[in-house]
XYZ file of C-alpha atoms in Angstrom:
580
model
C -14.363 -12.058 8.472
C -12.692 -9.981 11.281
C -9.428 -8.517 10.928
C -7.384 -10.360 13.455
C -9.021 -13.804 11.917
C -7.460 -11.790 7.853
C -4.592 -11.271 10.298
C -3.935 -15.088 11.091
C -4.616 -16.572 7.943
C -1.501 -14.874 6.597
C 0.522 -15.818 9.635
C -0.507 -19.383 9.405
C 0.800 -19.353 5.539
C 4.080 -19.352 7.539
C 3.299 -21.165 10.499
C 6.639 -23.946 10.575
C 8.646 -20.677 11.024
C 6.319 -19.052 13.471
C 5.908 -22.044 16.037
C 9.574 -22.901 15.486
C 10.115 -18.983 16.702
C 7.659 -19.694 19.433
C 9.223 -23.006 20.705
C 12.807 -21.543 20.957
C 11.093 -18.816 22.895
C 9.987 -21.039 25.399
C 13.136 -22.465 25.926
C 14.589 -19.557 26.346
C 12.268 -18.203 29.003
C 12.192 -21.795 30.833
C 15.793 -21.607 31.201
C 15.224 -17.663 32.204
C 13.119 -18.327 34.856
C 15.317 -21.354 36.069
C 18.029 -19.424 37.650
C 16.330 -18.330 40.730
C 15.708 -21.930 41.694
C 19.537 -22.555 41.303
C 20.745 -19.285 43.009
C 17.985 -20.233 46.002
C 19.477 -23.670 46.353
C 23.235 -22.329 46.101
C 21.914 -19.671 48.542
C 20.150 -22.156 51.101
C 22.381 -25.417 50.838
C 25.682 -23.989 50.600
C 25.720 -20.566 51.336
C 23.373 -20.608 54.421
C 25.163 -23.965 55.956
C 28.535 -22.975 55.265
C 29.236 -21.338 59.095
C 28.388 -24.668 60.439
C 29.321 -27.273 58.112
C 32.178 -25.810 56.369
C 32.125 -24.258 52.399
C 32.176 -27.037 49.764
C 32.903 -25.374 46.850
C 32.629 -28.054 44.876
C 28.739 -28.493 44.666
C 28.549 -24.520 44.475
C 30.799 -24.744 41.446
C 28.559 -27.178 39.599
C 25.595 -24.793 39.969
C 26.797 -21.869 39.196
C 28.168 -23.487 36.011
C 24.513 -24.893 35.682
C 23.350 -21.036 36.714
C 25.703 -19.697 33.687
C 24.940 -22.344 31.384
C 20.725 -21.177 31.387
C 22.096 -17.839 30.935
C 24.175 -19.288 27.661
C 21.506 -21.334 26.480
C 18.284 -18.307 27.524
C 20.790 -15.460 25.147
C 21.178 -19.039 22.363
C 17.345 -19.485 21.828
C 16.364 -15.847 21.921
C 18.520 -15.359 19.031
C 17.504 -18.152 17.179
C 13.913 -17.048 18.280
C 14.263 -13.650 16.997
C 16.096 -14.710 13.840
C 12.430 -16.952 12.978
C 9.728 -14.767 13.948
C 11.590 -11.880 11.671
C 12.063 -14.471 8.889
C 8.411 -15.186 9.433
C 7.165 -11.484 9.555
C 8.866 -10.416 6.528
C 7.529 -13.256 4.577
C 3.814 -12.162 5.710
C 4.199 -8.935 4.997
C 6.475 -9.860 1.444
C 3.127 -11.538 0.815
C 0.330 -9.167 1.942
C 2.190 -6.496 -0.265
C 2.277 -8.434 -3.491
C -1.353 -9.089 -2.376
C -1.779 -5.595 -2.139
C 0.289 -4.427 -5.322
C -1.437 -7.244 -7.521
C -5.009 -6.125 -6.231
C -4.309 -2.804 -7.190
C -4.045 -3.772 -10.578
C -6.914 -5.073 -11.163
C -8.985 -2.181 -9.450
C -11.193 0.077 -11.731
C -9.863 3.786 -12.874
C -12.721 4.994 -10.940
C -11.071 4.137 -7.740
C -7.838 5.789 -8.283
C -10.170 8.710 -9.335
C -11.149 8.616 -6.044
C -8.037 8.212 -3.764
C -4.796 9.876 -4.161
C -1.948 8.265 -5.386
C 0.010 9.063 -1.766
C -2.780 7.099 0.120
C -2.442 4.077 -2.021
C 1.038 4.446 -1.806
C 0.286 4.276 2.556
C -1.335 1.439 2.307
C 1.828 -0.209 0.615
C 4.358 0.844 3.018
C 3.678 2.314 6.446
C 0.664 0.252 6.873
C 2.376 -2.971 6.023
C 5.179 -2.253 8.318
C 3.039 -1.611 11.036
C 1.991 -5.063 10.355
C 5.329 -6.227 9.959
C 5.675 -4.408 13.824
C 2.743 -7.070 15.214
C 4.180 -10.116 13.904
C 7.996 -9.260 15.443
C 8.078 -6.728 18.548
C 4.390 -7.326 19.521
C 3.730 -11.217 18.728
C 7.141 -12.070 20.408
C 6.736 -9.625 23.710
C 3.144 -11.166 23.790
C 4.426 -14.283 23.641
C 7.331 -14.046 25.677
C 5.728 -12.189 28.561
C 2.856 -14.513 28.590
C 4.698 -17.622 29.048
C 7.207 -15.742 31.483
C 4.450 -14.411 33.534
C 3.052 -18.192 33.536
C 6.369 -19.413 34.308
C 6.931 -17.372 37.109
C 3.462 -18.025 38.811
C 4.457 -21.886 38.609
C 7.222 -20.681 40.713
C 5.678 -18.751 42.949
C 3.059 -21.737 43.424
C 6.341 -24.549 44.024
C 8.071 -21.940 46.520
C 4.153 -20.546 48.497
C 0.881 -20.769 46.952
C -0.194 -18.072 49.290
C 2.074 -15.709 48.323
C 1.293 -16.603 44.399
C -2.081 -15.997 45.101
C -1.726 -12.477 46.512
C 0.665 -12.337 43.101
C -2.586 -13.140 41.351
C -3.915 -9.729 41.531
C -1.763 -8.250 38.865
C -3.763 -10.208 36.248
C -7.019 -8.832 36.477
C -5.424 -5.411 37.151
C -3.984 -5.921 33.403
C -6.507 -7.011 31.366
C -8.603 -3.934 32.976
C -6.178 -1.622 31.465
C -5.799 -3.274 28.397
C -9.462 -3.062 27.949
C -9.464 0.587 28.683
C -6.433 1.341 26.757
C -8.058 0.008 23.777
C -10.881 2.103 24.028
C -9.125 5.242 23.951
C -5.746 4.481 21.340
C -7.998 2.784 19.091
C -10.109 6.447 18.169
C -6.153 8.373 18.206
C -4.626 5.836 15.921
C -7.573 5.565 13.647
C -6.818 9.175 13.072
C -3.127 9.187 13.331
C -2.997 6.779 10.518
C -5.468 8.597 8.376
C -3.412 12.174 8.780
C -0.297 10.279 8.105
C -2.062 8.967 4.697
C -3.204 12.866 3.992
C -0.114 14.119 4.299
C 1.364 11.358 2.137
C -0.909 12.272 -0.491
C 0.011 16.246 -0.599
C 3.831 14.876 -0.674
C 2.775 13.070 -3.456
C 0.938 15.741 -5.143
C 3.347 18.402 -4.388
C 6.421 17.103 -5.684
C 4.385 15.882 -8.892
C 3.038 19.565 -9.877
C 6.317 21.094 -8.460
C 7.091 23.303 -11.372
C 3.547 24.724 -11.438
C 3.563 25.779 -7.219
C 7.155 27.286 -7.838
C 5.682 29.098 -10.991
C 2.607 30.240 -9.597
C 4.895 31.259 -6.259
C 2.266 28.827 -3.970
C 4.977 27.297 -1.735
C 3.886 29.710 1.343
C -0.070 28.414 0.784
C 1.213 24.357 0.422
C 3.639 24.806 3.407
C 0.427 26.107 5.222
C -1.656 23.179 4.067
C 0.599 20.688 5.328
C 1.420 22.560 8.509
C -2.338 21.781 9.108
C -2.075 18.284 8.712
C 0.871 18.160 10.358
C -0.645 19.772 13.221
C -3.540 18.051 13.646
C -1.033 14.750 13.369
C 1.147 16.090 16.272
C -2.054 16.464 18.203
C -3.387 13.264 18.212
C 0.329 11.739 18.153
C 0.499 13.831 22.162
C -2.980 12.171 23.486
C -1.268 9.126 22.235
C 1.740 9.632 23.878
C -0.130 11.099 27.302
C -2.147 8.027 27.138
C 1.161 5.590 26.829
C 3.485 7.670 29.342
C 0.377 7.639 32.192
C 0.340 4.141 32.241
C 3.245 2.454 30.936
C 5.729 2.757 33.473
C 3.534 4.536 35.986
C 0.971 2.130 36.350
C 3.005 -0.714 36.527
C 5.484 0.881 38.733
C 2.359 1.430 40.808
C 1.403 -1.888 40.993
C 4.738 -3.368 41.199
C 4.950 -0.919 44.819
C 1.477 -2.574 45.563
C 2.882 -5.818 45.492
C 5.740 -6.066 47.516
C 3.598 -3.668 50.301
C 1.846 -7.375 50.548
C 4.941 -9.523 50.244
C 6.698 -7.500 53.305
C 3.503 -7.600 55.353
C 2.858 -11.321 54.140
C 6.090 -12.622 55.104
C 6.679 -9.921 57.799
C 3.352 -10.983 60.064
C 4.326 -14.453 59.777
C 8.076 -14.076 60.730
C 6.577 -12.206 64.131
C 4.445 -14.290 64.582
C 6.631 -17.040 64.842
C 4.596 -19.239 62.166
C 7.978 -20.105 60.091
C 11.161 -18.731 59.732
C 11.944 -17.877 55.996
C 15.241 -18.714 54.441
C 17.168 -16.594 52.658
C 17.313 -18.374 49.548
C 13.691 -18.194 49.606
C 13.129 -14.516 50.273
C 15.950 -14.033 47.196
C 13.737 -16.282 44.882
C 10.901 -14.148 46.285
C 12.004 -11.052 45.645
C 13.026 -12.254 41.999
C 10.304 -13.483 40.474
C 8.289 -10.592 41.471
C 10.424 -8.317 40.092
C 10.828 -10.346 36.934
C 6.803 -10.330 37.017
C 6.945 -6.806 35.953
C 9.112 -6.728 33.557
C 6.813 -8.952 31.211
C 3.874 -6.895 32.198
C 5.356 -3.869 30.936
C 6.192 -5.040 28.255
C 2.943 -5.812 27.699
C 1.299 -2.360 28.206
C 4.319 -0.753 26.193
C 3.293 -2.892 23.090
C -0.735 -2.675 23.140
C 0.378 0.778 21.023
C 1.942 -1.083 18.746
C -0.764 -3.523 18.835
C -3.654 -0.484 18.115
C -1.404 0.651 15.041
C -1.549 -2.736 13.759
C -5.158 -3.097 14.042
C -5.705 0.111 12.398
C -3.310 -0.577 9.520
C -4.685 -3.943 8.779
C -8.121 -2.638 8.510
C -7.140 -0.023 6.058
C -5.231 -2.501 3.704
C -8.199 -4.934 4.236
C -10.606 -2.306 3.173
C -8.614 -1.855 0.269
C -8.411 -5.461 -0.419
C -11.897 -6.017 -0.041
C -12.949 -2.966 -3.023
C -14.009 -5.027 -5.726
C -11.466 -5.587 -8.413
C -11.429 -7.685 -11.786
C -8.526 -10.735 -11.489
C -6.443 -10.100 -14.518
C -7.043 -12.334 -17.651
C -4.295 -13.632 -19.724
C -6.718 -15.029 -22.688
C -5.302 -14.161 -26.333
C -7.865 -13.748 -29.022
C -7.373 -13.088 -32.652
C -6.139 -9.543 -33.573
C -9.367 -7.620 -34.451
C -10.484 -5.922 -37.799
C -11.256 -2.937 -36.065
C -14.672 -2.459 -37.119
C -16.119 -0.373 -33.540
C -19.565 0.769 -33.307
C -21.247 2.781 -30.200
C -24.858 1.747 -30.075
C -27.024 4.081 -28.254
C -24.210 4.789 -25.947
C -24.773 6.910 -22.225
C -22.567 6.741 -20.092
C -22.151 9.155 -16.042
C -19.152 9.191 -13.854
C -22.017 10.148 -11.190
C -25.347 8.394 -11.370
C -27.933 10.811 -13.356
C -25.171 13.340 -14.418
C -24.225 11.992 -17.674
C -21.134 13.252 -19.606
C -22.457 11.319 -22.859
C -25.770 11.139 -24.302
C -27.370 8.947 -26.986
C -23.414 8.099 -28.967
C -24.304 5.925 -32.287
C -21.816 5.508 -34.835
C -19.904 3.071 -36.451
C -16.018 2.963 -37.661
C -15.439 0.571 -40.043
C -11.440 -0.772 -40.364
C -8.926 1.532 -41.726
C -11.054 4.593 -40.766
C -9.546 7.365 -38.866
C -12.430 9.340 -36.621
C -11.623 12.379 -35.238
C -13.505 13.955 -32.196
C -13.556 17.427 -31.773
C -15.166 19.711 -29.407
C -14.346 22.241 -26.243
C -13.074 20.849 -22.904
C -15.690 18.965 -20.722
C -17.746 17.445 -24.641
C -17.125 14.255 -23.839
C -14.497 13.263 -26.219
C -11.711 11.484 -23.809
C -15.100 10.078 -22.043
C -15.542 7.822 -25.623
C -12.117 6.957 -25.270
C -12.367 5.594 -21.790
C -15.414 3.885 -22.598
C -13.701 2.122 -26.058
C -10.894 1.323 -23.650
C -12.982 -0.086 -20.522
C -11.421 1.901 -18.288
C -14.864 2.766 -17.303
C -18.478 0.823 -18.543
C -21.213 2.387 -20.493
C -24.108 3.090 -18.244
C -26.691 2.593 -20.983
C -25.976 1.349 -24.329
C -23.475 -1.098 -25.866
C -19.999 -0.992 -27.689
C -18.811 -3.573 -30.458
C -15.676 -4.219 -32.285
C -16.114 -6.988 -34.858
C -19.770 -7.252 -33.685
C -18.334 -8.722 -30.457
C -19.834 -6.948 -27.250
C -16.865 -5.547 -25.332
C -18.099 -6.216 -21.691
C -18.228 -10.002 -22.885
C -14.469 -10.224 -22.426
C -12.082 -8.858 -19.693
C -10.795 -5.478 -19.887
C -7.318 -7.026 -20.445
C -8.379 -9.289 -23.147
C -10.262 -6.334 -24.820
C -7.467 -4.134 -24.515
C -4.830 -6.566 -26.368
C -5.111 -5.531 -30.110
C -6.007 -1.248 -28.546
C -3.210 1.375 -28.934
C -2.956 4.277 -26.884
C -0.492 7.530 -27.172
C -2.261 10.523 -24.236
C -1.826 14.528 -24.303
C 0.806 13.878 -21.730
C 2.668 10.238 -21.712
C 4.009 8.576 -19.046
C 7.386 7.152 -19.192
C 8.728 4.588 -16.378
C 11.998 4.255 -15.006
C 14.446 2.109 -17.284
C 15.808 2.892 -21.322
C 14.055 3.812 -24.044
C 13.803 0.963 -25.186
C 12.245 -0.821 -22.050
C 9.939 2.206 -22.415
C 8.272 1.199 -25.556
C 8.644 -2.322 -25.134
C 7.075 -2.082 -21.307
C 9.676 -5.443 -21.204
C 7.117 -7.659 -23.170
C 9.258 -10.788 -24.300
C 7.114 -10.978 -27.176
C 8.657 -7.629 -28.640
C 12.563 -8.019 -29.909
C 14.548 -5.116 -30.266
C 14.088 -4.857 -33.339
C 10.682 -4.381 -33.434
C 11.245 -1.708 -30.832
C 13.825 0.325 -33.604
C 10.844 -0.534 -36.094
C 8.392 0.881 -34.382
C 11.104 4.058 -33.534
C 11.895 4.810 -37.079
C 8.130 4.203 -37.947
C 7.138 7.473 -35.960
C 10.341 9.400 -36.867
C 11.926 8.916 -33.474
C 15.341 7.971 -34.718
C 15.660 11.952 -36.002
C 14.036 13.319 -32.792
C 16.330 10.526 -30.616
C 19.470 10.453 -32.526
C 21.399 13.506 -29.987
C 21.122 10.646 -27.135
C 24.473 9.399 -26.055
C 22.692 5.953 -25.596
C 20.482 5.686 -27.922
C 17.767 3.330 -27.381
C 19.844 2.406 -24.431
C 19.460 5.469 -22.508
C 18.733 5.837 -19.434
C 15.151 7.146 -18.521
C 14.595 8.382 -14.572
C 10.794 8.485 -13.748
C 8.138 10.361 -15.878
C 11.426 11.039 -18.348
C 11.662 14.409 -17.010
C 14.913 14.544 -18.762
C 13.736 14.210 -22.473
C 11.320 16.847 -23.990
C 8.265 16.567 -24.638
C 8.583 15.372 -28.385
C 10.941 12.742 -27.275
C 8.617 11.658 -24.885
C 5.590 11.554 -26.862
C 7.949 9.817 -29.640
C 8.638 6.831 -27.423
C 5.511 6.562 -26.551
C 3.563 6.430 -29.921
C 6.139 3.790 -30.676
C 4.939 1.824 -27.726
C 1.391 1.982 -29.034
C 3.284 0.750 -32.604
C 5.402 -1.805 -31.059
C 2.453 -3.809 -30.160
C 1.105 -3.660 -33.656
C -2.726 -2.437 -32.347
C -5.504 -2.845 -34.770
C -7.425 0.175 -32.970
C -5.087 3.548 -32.124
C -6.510 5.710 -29.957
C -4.830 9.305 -29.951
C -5.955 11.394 -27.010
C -4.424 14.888 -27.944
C -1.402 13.326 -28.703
C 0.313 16.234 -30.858
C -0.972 18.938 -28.723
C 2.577 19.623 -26.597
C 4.403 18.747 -29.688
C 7.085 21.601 -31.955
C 5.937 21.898 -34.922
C 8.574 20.442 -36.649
C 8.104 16.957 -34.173
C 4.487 17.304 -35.561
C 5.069 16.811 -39.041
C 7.436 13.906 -38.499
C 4.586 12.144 -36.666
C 1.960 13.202 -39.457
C 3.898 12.620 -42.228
C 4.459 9.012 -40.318
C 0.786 8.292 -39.682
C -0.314 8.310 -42.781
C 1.271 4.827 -43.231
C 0.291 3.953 -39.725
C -2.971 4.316 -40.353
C -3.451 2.282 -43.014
C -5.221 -1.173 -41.691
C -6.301 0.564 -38.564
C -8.727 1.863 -37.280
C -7.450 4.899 -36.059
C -9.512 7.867 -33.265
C -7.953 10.864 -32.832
C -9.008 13.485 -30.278
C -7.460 16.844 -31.258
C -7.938 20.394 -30.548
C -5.644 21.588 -33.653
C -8.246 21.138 -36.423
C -5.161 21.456 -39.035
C -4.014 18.078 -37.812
C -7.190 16.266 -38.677
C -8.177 17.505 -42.181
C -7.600 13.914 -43.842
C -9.875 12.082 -41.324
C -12.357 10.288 -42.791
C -15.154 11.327 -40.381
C -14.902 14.417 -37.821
C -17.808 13.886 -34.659
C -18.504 17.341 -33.223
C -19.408 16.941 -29.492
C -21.018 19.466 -27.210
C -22.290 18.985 -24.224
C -22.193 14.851 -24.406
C -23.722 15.012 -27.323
C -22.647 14.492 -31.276
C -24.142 17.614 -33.204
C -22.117 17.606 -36.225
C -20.528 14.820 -38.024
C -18.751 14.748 -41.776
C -15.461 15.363 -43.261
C -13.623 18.713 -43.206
C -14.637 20.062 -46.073
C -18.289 19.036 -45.139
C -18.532 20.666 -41.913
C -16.403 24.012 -43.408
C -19.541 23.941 -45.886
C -22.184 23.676 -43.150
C -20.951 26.447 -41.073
C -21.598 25.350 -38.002
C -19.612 24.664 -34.435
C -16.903 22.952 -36.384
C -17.004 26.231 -39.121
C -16.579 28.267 -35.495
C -13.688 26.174 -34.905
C -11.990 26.164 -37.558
C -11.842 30.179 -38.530
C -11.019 30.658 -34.816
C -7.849 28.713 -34.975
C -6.665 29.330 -38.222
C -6.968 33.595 -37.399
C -9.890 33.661 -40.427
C -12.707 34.806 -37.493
C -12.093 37.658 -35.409
């Protein structure tokens, strides 16, 4: 489906409020375009007559009260006309962004992989206001110009079709540029809109992973990255801008002098001519509507920018639309046992380059598995895989003995804990933070699950307590605090699987052995996967998986694999100073 057919469907959601917008327009311009006809008959049967039949002011008085009256009623409906089509654009565009927002949720990790946060963020707000720009300045200009430049050729037909039909040449003149105009703005805008989107991205990025440029004194190298983009944004943004300025005003000021060449020669050769003497209420009606003419006209050519923009925006949100997502599945199951086995499991993030190869094992309830291994092994990739934010590529993965890819990811994910290396925090209270504002958790399961992981020590120098307030990423706590709320998040929703993904790595050591000394009555019932790269942390697992390369080589408990000597051995001495 094309994008101006995408483009319609949402405006006909709203269509009562559109037309209705549309309909007062027309008044309005009818009752714009009126006047002339009054002022010519004021001009030509009162005016004009008055030397020889004496001024009756009378008559005069009750059209120039009608003349003022089209001018009350034209500045009524184009109120109420502009008050409707923005009521109607900011309902489309109130829609296509909770279109957008909900269909980002249910896109794959892998996409976000792929696109910066900024750009997504784009898509969200300047593209939808362009949008929001078509369905108010350029719908309603379209509109109103159209039906003015039709009004006024009726006019010029009632007062002298010849004349009208000289007029006629603007048209054809117009659509020629538009077609050529298109051409050209489409290729800037394109590329406008896709620098704009870059550079929203490196804001994005840059203010994120502020305290490492400032650390790493990189602010002179960013500032020169985005001086690129800018510049190659102000570039395009000039062509755009030559292209508007040469034939916005110019042209049509061109053609506008084009016309009335004709009109003086028109009614000029047949005034010497003696064919018919012209009144002046007609040349004043004349003279008028052709100047009104241009007025819609460039209106017209000022908006086809506007009118490129939009194009370009819509396609970009429709693209994203259109990347296949998963609609999000409410279904509640029973809370597992937490029995998860990887059968056979391979999995790439690129076809052919696979990050795990071969995974079989099984971890019954209760068990706590650790994976171990250096950066790039594989071990998060088993944790992304358990979780479905990605799909095995070859292989299959249980819990219960129930395939995971025969349920939705959200469904799957229900009864699944997760506390990361580095935990995000959202905007709100600590409370709302571990809660995530699920009804179904009271606030008393959210102190629970706080005292549970030792977070009412860690928490208890907050002048609000679980009340206080949390700004985005909870810059303002450490990072215990932080990871505190958010392993009581994972406990708040009672999981039967945890899943910790280096989550005591950017811990004190004295936050540490509150959460240690609190796991080992966490764990009990769960099935519990830790990914660590202090080995002291996971001596009491009751299976450690040694990855390298994508691949489990070693596999036992701690004292097992001290007593093989192998990789994990390596490990081990390493960190605890026993190898030098």
């Amino acid at each position: 489906m094309s994008t101006t057919k995408r483009l319609w469907r949402y405006a006909l959601l709203y269509k009562k409020i559109l037309v209705t917008g549309l309909f007062l327009l027309a008044i309005a311009v009818a009752a714009d375009l009126a006047g002339p006809l009054v002022a010519k008959k004021i001009i030509d049967n009162h005016i004009a007559k008055a030397a020889t039949q004496g001024l009756e002011f009378k008559p005069i008085a009750i059209l120039l009260f009608v003349f003022f009256g089209l001018a009350v009623i034209t500045a009524i409906f184009r109120y109420g006309q502009y008050i409707l089509l923005q009521m109607g654009a900011n309902r489309i565009i109130q829609k296509m962004r909770n279109d957008v927002y909900q269909h980002i949720q249910t896109l794959p990790i892998r996409y976000f992989d792929r696109l910066p946060a900024g750009k997504v963020v784009s898509r969200v707000t300047n593209d939808t206001e362009a949008i929001h720009d078509l369905f108010v300045q350029v719908l309603s200009q379209f509109a109103a110009s159209f039906m003015t430049i039709f009004g006024i050729y009726i006019a010029l037909f009632f007062l002298d079709w010849k004349m009208a039909c000289i007029a006629l040449l603007v048209i054809p003149l117009l659509i020629l540029w538009m077609i050529l105009y298109r051409k050209y703005a489409a290729k800037y805008n394109h590329i406008t809109r896709s620098k704009l989107s870059d550079m929203n991205g490196m804001l994005n990025e840059s203010i994120n992973g502020m305290t490492i440029i400032q650390a790493f004194g990189r602010e002179k190298q960013m500032e020169d990255e985005f001086n690129e983009l800018n510049d190659e944004y102000y570039k395009y943004q000039n062509k755009l801008v030559l292209l508007d300025s040469a034939t916005s005003h110019n042209l049509v000021g061109v053609i506008r002098s084009l016309t009335f060449i004709m009109f003086i020669w028109y009614f000029g050769s047949a005034e010497l001519a003696g064919d018919r003497a012209i009144s002046i209420g007609m040349l004043y009606a004349f003279v008028d509507y052709i100047t009104r003419l241009f007025n819609p006209v460039t209106n017209v050519v000022n908006q086809l920018a506007n009118l490129e923009r939009a194009n370009v925006a819509s396609e970009r949100i429709f693209n994203l639309l259109d990347q296949p997502g998963e609609a999000v599945d409410d279904t509640r199951i029973d809370r597992y046992h937490g029995n998860v086995a990887f059968h056979h499991v391979w999995f790439a993030y690129k076809e052919e380059e696979y990050v795990l190869k071969d995974i079989d094992f099984e971890a019954k309830q209760g068990e706590t598995i650790a994976l171990v291994g250096h950066t790039g092994s594989g071990k998060s990739s088993i944790m992304n895989l358990l979780f479905r934010f990605y799909d095995v590529t070859k292989g299959s993965i249980t819990i219960d003995g129930m395939n995971i890819q025969d349920h939705s990811r959200q469904t799957i994910r229900q009864h699944i804990g997760i506390v990361l290396q580095d935990p995000y925090l959202f905007t709100g209270t600590v409370a709302s933070n571990v809660s995530l504002e699920d009804p179904r958790i009271s606030r008393k399961m959210i102190e629970q699950a706080l005292k549970a992981v030792g977070g009412e020590q860690v928490l208890a120098n907050l002048p609000g307590g679980i009340d206080e307030p949390v700004i985005e990423k909870g810059s303002t706590l450490s990072s215990g605090q932080r990871q505190l709320i958010s392993f009581a998040r994972a406990l708040a929703f009672n999981p039967a699987i945890l899943i910790l993904d280096e989550a005591t790595s950017n811990i004190d050591t004295e936050t540490e052995e509150i959460i240690q000394h609190a796991m080992e009555v966490l764990k009990k019932g769960r099935t519990t996967f830790v990914i660590a790269h202090r080995l002291s942390t996971i001596k009491n697992a009751n299976r450690i998986f040694v990855l390298d390369q994508g691949e489990i080589v070693e596999q036992g408990t701690h004292d097992e694999l001290l007593a093989l000597g192998g990789k994990y051995s390596q490990m081990y001495k390493l960190q605890s100073g026993e190898m030098k």
